[in-house]
Short mmCIF file of C-alpha atoms in Angstrom, two decimals:
data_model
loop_
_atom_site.label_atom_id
_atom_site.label_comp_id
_atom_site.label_asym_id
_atom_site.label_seq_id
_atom_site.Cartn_x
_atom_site.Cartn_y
_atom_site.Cartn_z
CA UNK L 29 33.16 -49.30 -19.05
CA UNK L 30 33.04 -46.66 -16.36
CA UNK L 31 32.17 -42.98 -17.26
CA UNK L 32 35.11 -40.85 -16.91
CA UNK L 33 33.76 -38.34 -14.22
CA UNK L 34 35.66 -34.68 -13.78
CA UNK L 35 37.00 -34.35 -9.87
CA UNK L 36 36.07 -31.13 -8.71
CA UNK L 37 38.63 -29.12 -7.98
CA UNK L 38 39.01 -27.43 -4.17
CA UNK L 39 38.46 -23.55 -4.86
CA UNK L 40 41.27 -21.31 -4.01
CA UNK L 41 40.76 -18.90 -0.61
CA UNK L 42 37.92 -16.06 -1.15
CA UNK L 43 37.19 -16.98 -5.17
CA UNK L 44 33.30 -16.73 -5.41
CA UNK L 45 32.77 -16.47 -1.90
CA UNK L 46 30.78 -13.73 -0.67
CA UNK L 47 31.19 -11.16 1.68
CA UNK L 48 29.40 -10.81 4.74
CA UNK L 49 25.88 -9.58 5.45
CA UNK L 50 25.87 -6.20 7.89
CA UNK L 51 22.56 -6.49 9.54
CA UNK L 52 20.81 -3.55 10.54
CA UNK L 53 21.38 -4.44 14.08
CA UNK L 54 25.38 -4.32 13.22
CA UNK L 55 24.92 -1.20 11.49
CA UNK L 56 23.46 0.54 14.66
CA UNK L 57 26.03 -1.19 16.55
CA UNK L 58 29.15 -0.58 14.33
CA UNK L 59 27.16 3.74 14.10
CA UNK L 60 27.47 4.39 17.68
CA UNK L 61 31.35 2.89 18.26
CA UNK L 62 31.69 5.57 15.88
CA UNK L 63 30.09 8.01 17.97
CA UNK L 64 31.82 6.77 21.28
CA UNK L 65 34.94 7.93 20.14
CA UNK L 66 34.37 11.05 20.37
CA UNK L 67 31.87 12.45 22.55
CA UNK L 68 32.72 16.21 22.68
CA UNK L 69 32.11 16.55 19.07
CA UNK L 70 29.41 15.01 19.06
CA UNK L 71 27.87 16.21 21.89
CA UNK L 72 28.41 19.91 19.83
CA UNK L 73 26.89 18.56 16.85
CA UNK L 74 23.92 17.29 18.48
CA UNK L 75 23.32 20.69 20.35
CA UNK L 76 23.22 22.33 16.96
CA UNK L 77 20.54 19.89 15.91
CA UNK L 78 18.50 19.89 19.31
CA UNK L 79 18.52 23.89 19.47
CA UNK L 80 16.96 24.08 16.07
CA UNK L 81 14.15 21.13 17.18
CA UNK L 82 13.65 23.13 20.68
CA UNK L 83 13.20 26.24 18.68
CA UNK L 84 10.14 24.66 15.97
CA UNK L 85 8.66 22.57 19.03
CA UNK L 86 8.42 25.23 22.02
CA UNK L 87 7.43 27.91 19.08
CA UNK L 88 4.36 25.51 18.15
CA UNK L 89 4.04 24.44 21.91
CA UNK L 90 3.38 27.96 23.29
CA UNK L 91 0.89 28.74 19.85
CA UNK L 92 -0.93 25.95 20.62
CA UNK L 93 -0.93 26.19 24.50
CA UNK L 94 -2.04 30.57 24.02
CA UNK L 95 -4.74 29.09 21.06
CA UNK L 96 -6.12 26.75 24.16
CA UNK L 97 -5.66 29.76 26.58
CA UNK L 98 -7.98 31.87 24.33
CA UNK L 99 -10.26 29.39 24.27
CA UNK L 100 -10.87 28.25 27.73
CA UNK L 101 -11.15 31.96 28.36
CA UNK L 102 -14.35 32.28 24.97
CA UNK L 103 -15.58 28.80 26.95
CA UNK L 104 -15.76 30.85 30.11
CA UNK L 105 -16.76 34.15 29.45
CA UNK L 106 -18.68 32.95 26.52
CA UNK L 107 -19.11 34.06 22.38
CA UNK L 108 -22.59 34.69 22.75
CA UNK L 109 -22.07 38.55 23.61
CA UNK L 110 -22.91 41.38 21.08
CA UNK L 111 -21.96 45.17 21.49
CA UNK L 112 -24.03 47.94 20.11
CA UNK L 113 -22.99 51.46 19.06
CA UNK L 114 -23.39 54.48 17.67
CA UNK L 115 -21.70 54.24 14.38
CA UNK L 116 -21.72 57.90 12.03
CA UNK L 117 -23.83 59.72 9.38
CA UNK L 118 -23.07 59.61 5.70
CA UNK L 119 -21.11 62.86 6.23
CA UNK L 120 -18.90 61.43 8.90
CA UNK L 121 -20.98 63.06 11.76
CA UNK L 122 -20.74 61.41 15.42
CA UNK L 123 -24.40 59.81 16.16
CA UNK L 124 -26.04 58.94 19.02
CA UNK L 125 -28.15 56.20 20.54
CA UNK L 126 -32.08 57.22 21.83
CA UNK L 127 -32.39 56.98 25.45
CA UNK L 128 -34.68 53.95 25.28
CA UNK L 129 -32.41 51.66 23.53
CA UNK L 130 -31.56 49.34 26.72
CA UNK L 131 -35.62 49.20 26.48
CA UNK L 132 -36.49 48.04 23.17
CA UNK L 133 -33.64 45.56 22.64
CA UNK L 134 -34.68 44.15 26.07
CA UNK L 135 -37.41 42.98 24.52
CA UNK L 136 -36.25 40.93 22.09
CA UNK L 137 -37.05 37.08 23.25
CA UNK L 138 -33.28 35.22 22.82
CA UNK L 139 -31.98 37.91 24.45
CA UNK L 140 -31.23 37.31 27.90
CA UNK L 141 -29.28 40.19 29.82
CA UNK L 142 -28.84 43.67 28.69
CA UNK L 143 -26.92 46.55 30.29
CA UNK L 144 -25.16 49.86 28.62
CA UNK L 145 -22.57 52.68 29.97
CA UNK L 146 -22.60 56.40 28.76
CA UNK L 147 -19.76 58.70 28.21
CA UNK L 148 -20.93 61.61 30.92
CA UNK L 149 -17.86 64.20 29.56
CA UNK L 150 -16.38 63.94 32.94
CA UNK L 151 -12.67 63.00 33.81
CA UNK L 152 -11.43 61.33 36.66
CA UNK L 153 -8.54 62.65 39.10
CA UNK L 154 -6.93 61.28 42.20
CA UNK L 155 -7.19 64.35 43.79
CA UNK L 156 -8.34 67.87 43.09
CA UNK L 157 -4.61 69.46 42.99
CA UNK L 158 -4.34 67.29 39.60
CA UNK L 159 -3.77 70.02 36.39
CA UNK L 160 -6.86 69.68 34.26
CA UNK L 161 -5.99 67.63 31.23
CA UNK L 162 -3.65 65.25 33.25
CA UNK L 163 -6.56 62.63 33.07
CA UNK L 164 -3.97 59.80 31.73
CA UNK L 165 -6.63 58.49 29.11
CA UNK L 166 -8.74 57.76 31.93
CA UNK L 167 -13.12 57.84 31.39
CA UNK L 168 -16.18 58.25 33.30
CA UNK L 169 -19.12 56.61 32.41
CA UNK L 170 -22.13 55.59 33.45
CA UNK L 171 -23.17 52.14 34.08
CA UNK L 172 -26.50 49.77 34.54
CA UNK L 173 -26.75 47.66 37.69
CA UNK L 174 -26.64 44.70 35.42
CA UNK L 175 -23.22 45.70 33.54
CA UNK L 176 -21.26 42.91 35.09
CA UNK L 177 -23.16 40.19 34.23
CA UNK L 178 -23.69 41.21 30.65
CA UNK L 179 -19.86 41.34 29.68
CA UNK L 180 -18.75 38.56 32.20
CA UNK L 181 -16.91 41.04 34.33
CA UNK L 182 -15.78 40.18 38.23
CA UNK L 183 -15.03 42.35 41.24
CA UNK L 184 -11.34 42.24 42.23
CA UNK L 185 -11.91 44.41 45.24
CA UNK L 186 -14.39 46.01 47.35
CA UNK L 187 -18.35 45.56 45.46
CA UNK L 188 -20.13 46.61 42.45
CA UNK L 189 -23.17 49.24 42.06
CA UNK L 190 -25.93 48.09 43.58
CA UNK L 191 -29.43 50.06 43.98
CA UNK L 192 -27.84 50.92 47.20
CA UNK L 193 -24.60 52.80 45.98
CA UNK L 194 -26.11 53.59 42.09
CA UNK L 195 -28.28 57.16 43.59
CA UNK L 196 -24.83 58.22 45.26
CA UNK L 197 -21.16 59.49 44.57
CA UNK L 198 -19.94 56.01 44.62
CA UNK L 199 -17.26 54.76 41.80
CA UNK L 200 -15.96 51.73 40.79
CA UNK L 201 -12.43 51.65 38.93
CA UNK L 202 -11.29 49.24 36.26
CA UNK L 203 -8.52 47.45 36.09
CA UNK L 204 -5.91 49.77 34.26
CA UNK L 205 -7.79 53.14 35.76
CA UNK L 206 -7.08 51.50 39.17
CA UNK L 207 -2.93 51.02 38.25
CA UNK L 208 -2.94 54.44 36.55
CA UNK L 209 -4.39 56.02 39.56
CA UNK L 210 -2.78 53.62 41.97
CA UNK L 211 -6.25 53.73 44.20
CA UNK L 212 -7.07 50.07 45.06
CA UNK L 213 -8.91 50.67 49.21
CA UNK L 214 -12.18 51.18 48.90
CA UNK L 215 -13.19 54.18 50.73
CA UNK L 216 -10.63 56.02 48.86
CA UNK L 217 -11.81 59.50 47.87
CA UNK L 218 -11.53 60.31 43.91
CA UNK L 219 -12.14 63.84 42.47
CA UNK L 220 -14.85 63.36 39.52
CA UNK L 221 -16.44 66.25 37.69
CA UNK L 222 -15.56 68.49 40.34
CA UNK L 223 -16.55 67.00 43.43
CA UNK L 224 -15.60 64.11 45.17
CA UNK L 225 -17.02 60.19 44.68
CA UNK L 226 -15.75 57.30 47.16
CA UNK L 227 -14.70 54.13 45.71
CA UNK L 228 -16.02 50.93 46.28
CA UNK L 229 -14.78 48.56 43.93
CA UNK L 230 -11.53 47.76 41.54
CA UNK L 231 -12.50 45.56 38.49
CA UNK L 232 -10.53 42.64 37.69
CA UNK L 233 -9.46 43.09 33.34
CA UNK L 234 -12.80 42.16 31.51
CA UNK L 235 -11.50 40.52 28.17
CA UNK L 236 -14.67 40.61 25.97
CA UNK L 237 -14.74 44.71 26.90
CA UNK L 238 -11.75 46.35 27.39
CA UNK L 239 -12.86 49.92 27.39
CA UNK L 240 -14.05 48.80 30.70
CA UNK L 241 -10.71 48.68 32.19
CA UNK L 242 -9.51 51.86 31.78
CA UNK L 243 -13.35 53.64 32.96
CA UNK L 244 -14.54 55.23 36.16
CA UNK L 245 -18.05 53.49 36.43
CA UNK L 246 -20.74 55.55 38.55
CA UNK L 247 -24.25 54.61 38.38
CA UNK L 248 -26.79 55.72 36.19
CA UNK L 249 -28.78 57.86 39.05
CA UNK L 250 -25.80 59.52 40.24
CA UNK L 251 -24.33 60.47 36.90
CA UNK L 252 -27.54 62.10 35.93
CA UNK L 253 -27.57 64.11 39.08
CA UNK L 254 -23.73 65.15 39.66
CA UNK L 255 -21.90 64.84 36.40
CA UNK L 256 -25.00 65.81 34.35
CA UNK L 257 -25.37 62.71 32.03
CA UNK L 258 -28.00 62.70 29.61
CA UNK L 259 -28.94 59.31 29.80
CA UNK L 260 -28.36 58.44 26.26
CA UNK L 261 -25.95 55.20 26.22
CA UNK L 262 -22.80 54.89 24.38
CA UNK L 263 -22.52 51.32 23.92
CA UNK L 264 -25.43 48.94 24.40
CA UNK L 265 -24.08 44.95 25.79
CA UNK L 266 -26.19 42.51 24.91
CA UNK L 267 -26.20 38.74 26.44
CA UNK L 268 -28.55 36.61 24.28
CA UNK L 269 -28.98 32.40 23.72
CA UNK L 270 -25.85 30.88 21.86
CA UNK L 271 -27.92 29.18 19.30
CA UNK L 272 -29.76 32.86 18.41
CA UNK L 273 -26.80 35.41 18.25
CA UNK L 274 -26.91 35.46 14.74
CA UNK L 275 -30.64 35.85 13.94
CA UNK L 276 -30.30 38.29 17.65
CA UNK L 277 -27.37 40.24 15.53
CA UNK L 278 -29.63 40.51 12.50
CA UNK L 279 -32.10 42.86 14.10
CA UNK L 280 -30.36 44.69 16.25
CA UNK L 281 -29.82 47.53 14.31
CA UNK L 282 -33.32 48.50 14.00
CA UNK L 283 -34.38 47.43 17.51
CA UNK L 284 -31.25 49.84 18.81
CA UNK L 285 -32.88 52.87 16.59
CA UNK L 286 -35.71 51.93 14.20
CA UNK L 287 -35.40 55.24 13.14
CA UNK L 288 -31.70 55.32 11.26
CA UNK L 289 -30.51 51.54 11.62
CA UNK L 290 -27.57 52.53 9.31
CA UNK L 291 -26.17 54.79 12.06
CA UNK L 292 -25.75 51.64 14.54
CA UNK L 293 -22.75 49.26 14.70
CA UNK L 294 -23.22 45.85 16.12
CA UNK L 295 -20.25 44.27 16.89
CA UNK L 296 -19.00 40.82 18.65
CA UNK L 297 -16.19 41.02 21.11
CA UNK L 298 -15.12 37.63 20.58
CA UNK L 299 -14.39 38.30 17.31
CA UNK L 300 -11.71 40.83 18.00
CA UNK L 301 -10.26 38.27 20.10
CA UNK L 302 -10.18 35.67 17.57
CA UNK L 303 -8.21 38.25 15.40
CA UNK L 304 -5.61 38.85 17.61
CA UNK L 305 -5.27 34.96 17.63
CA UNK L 306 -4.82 35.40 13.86
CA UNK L 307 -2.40 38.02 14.43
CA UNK L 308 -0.28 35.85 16.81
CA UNK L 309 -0.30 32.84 14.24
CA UNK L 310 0.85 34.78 11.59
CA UNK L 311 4.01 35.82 14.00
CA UNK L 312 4.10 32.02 15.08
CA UNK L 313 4.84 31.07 11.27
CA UNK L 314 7.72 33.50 11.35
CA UNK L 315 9.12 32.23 14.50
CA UNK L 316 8.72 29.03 12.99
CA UNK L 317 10.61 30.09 9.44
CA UNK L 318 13.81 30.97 12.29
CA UNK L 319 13.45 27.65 13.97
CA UNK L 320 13.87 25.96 10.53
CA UNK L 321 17.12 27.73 9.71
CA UNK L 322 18.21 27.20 12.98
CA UNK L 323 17.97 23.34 12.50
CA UNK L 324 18.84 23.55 9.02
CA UNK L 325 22.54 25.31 10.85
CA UNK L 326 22.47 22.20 12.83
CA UNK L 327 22.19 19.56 9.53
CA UNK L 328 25.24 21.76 8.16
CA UNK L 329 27.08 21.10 11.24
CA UNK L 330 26.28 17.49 11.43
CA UNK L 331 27.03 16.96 7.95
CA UNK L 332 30.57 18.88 8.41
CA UNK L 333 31.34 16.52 11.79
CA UNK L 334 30.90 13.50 9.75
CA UNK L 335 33.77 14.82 6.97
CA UNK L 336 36.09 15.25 9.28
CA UNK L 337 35.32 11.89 10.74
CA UNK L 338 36.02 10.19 7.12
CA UNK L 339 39.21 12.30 6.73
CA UNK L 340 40.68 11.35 10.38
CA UNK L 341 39.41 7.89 9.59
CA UNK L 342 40.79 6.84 6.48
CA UNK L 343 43.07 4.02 8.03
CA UNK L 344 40.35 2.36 9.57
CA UNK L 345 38.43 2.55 6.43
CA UNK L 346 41.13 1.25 4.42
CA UNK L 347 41.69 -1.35 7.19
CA UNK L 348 38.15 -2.67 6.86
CA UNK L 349 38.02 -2.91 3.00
CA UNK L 350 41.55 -4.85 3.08
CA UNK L 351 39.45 -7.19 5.11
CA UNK L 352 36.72 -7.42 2.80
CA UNK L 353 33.53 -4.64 3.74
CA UNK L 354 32.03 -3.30 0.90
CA UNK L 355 31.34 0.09 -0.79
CA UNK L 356 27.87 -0.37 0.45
CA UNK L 357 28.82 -1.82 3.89
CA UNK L 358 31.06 1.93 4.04
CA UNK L 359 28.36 3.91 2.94
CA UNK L 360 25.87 2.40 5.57
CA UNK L 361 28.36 2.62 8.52
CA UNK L 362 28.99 6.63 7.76
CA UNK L 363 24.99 7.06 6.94
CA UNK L 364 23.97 5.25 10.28
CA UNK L 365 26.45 7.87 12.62
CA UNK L 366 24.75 10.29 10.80
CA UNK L 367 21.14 9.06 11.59
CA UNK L 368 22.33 8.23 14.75
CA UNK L 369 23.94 11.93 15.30
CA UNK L 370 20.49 13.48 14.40
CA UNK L 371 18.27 11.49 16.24
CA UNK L 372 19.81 12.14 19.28
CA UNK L 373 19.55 15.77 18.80
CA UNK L 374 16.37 15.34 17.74
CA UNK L 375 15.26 13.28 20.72
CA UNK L 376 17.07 15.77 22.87
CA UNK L 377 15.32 18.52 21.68
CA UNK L 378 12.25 17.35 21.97
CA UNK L 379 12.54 17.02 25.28
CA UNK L 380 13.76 20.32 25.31
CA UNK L 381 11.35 22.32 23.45
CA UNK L 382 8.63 20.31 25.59
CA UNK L 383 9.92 21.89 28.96
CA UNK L 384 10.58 25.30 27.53
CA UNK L 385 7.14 25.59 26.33
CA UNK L 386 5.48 23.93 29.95
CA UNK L 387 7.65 26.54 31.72
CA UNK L 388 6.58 29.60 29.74
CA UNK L 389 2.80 27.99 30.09
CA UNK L 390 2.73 27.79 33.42
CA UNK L 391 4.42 31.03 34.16
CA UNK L 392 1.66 32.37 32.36
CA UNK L 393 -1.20 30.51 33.96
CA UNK L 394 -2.26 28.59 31.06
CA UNK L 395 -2.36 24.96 30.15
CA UNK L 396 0.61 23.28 28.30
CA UNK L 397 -0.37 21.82 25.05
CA UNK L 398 2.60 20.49 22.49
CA UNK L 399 1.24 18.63 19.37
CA UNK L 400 2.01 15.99 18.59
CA UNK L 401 2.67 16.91 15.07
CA UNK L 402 5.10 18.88 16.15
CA UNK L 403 7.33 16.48 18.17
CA UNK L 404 7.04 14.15 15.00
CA UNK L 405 7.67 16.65 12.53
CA UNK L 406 10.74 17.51 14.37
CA UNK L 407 11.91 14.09 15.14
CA UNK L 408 10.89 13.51 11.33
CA UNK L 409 13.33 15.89 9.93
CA UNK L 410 15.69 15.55 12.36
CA UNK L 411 15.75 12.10 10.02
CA UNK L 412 15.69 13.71 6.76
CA UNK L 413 18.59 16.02 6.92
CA UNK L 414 20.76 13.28 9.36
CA UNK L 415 20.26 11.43 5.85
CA UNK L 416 21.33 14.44 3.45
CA UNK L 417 24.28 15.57 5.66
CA UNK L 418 25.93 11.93 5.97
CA UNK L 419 25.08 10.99 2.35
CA UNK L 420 28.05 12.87 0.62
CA UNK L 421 30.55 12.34 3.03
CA UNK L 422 29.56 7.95 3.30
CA UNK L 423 30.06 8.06 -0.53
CA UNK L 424 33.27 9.83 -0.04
CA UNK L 425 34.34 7.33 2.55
CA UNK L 426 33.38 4.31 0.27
CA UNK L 427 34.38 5.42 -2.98
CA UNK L 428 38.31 5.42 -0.56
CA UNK L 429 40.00 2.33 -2.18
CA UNK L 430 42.21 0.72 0.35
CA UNK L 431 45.98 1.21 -0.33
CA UNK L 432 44.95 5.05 -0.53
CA UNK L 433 43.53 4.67 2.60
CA UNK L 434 45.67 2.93 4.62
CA UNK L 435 48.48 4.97 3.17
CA UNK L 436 46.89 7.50 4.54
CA UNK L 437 47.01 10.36 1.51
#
């Protein structure tokens, strides 16, 4: 006898079928249709986005590219330079250095240059019509042959003292006493301590010693016979072997004056430079704070363009659940424009930020650097808050059922 065997019965038209996989690929596809649509808005949105990404990436692009500025300049000029000064008594009383100072530290074996200037008292005037007093911050001191090479100073114009020129009424400007005066010739005639010096030299600015740029420098010889300088130096600049400033440093205190080493100050110019690079990174983390809001402006825009997308959209949303798309397949398509949205602001400024910060560099003379941190981080949260801004509005969208939606209520 033949088992009785049940006939399977034909299924009716989408029972226990599934619906259809969106592939990532469709996702992206089905995002940017989205985005076609309407360019001017999104165009807006985007800008929002890029502005705040420019902002954090040309803030952190001309840090970094001043950070490499300062120190091509230390590689050039060198960290390896100490200054020594007269520092005060217990009581607060001005000291002074002894006369043989530039002597004794000289002989110190790391140490490989050694010059000094003194204050001589005098003041500096283009001319002797000038009111006394008018001196515009300006000083006159008296400097070694071998100044220049100590603080890695250059001539702009004209030369520097020389054995030749350091016996006679000869002067050499810096950089800011130069603009103050507005004297650049050489052969110009300055009125000094009451009788007249010819210059022969402008200074270009000397970073590691800035005093020096707003000085009259005459030489040693001629200060002691015309302005009646003393001899004593002011401040002592001291070139010794990178691998020995700090043991150099140690001793040159009592080397300077063995007889009150407390009343000397020993200082290293690249140090003060290093704190103004401090200084400037502290500012940098502010400018940085505004960049963040700025893009954080941008996510609320990009999350308030993709609202009004699901509100102006509800009849194709409706359309495409009637026809079977998911809650999930919804919430993807909204969550991919807004990925999509943000990356292109992103991308775009990133671009941006990279141009603004090689333009300012290179107006400036330095080199362009822009981390690469930075273009990630950008590009990175660009991501992030794409994500945020589109979640509510994709759950919005799919939580639409589709009678409301096509009805469009």
């Amino acid at each position: 006898m033949t088992p009785l065997v049940p006939r399977r019965s034909t299924p009716e038209p989408g029972i226990g079928l599934r619906p259809a996989r969106l592939r990532p690929a469709d996702a992206v596809r089905l995002g940017g249709t989205g985005l076609r649509t309407r360019p001017l808005r999104v165009f807006l949105s985007a800008l929002g986005i890029a502005i705040g990404v420019a902002a954090m990436i040309a803030v952190v692009g001309i840090s970094g590219s001043g950070q490499a500025e300062v120190d091509r300049r230390l590689d050039a000029l060198g960290t390896n330079l100490l200054r020594v000064a007269p520092g005060a008594t217990l009581g607060g009383e001005k000291t002074w250095l002894p006369a043989d100072a530039v002597r004794m530290i000289d002989r110190v074996p790391p140490v490989r240059e050694v010059a000094a200037t003194g204050a001589t008292g005098a003041k500096v005037y283009r001319n002797e019509r000038i009111a006394v007093g008018r001196t515009g911050s300006l000083t006159v001191l008296a400097a070694d042959e071998g100044l220049l090479p100590a603080v890695g100073g250059h001539i702009g114009r004209g030369r520097w003292l020389d054995a030749a020129t350091a016996a006679y009424p000869a002067v050499v400007l810096g950089a800011t006493a130069a603009q103050r005066l507005d004297v650049y010739a050489p052969g110009t005639r300055l009125w000094i301590g009451g009788r007249w010096f010819s210059l022969i030299g402008v200074l270009d600015p000397v970073p590691l010693a800035p005093e020096l740029d707003g000085a009259a420098l005459v030489g040693g010889p001629a200060a002691r016979t015309y302005l009646r300088f003393d001899g004593r130096p002011s401040t002592v600049y001291v070139r010794t072997d990178d691998s020995a400033v700090a043991a150099v440093r140690a001793v040159l205190q009592a080397t300077a004056n063995p007889a009150k080493p407390g009343e000397v100050q020993v200082s290293r110019p690249s140090d003060a430079l290093a704190a103004r690079e401090a200084t400037e990174s502290t500012l940098t983390g502010l400018l940085l704070g505004l960049g963040g809001v700025a893009l954080l402006v941008g996510g609320v825009g990009v999350g308030n363009t993709m609202v009004i997308s699901v509100l102006e959209r509800r009849p194709e949303i409706g359309l495409r659940r009637a026809l079977g798309a998911t809650r999930g397949q919804i919430r993807t398509q909204f969550v991919t424009e807004s990925l999509l949205l943000s990356v292109i602001g992103g991308l775009g400024g990133t671009v941006l930020g990279t141009l603004i910060t090689a333009a300012y560099a290179l107006s400036r003379g330095w080199p362009t650097v822009v981390p690469v941190w930075a273009t990630t981080a950008g590009v990175g949260a660009t991501l992030v808050i794409g994500m945020l801004a589109g979640l509510y509005p994709a759950v919005r969208a799919s939580r639409l059922a589709p009678t409301v939606a096509l009805a469009g209520t």
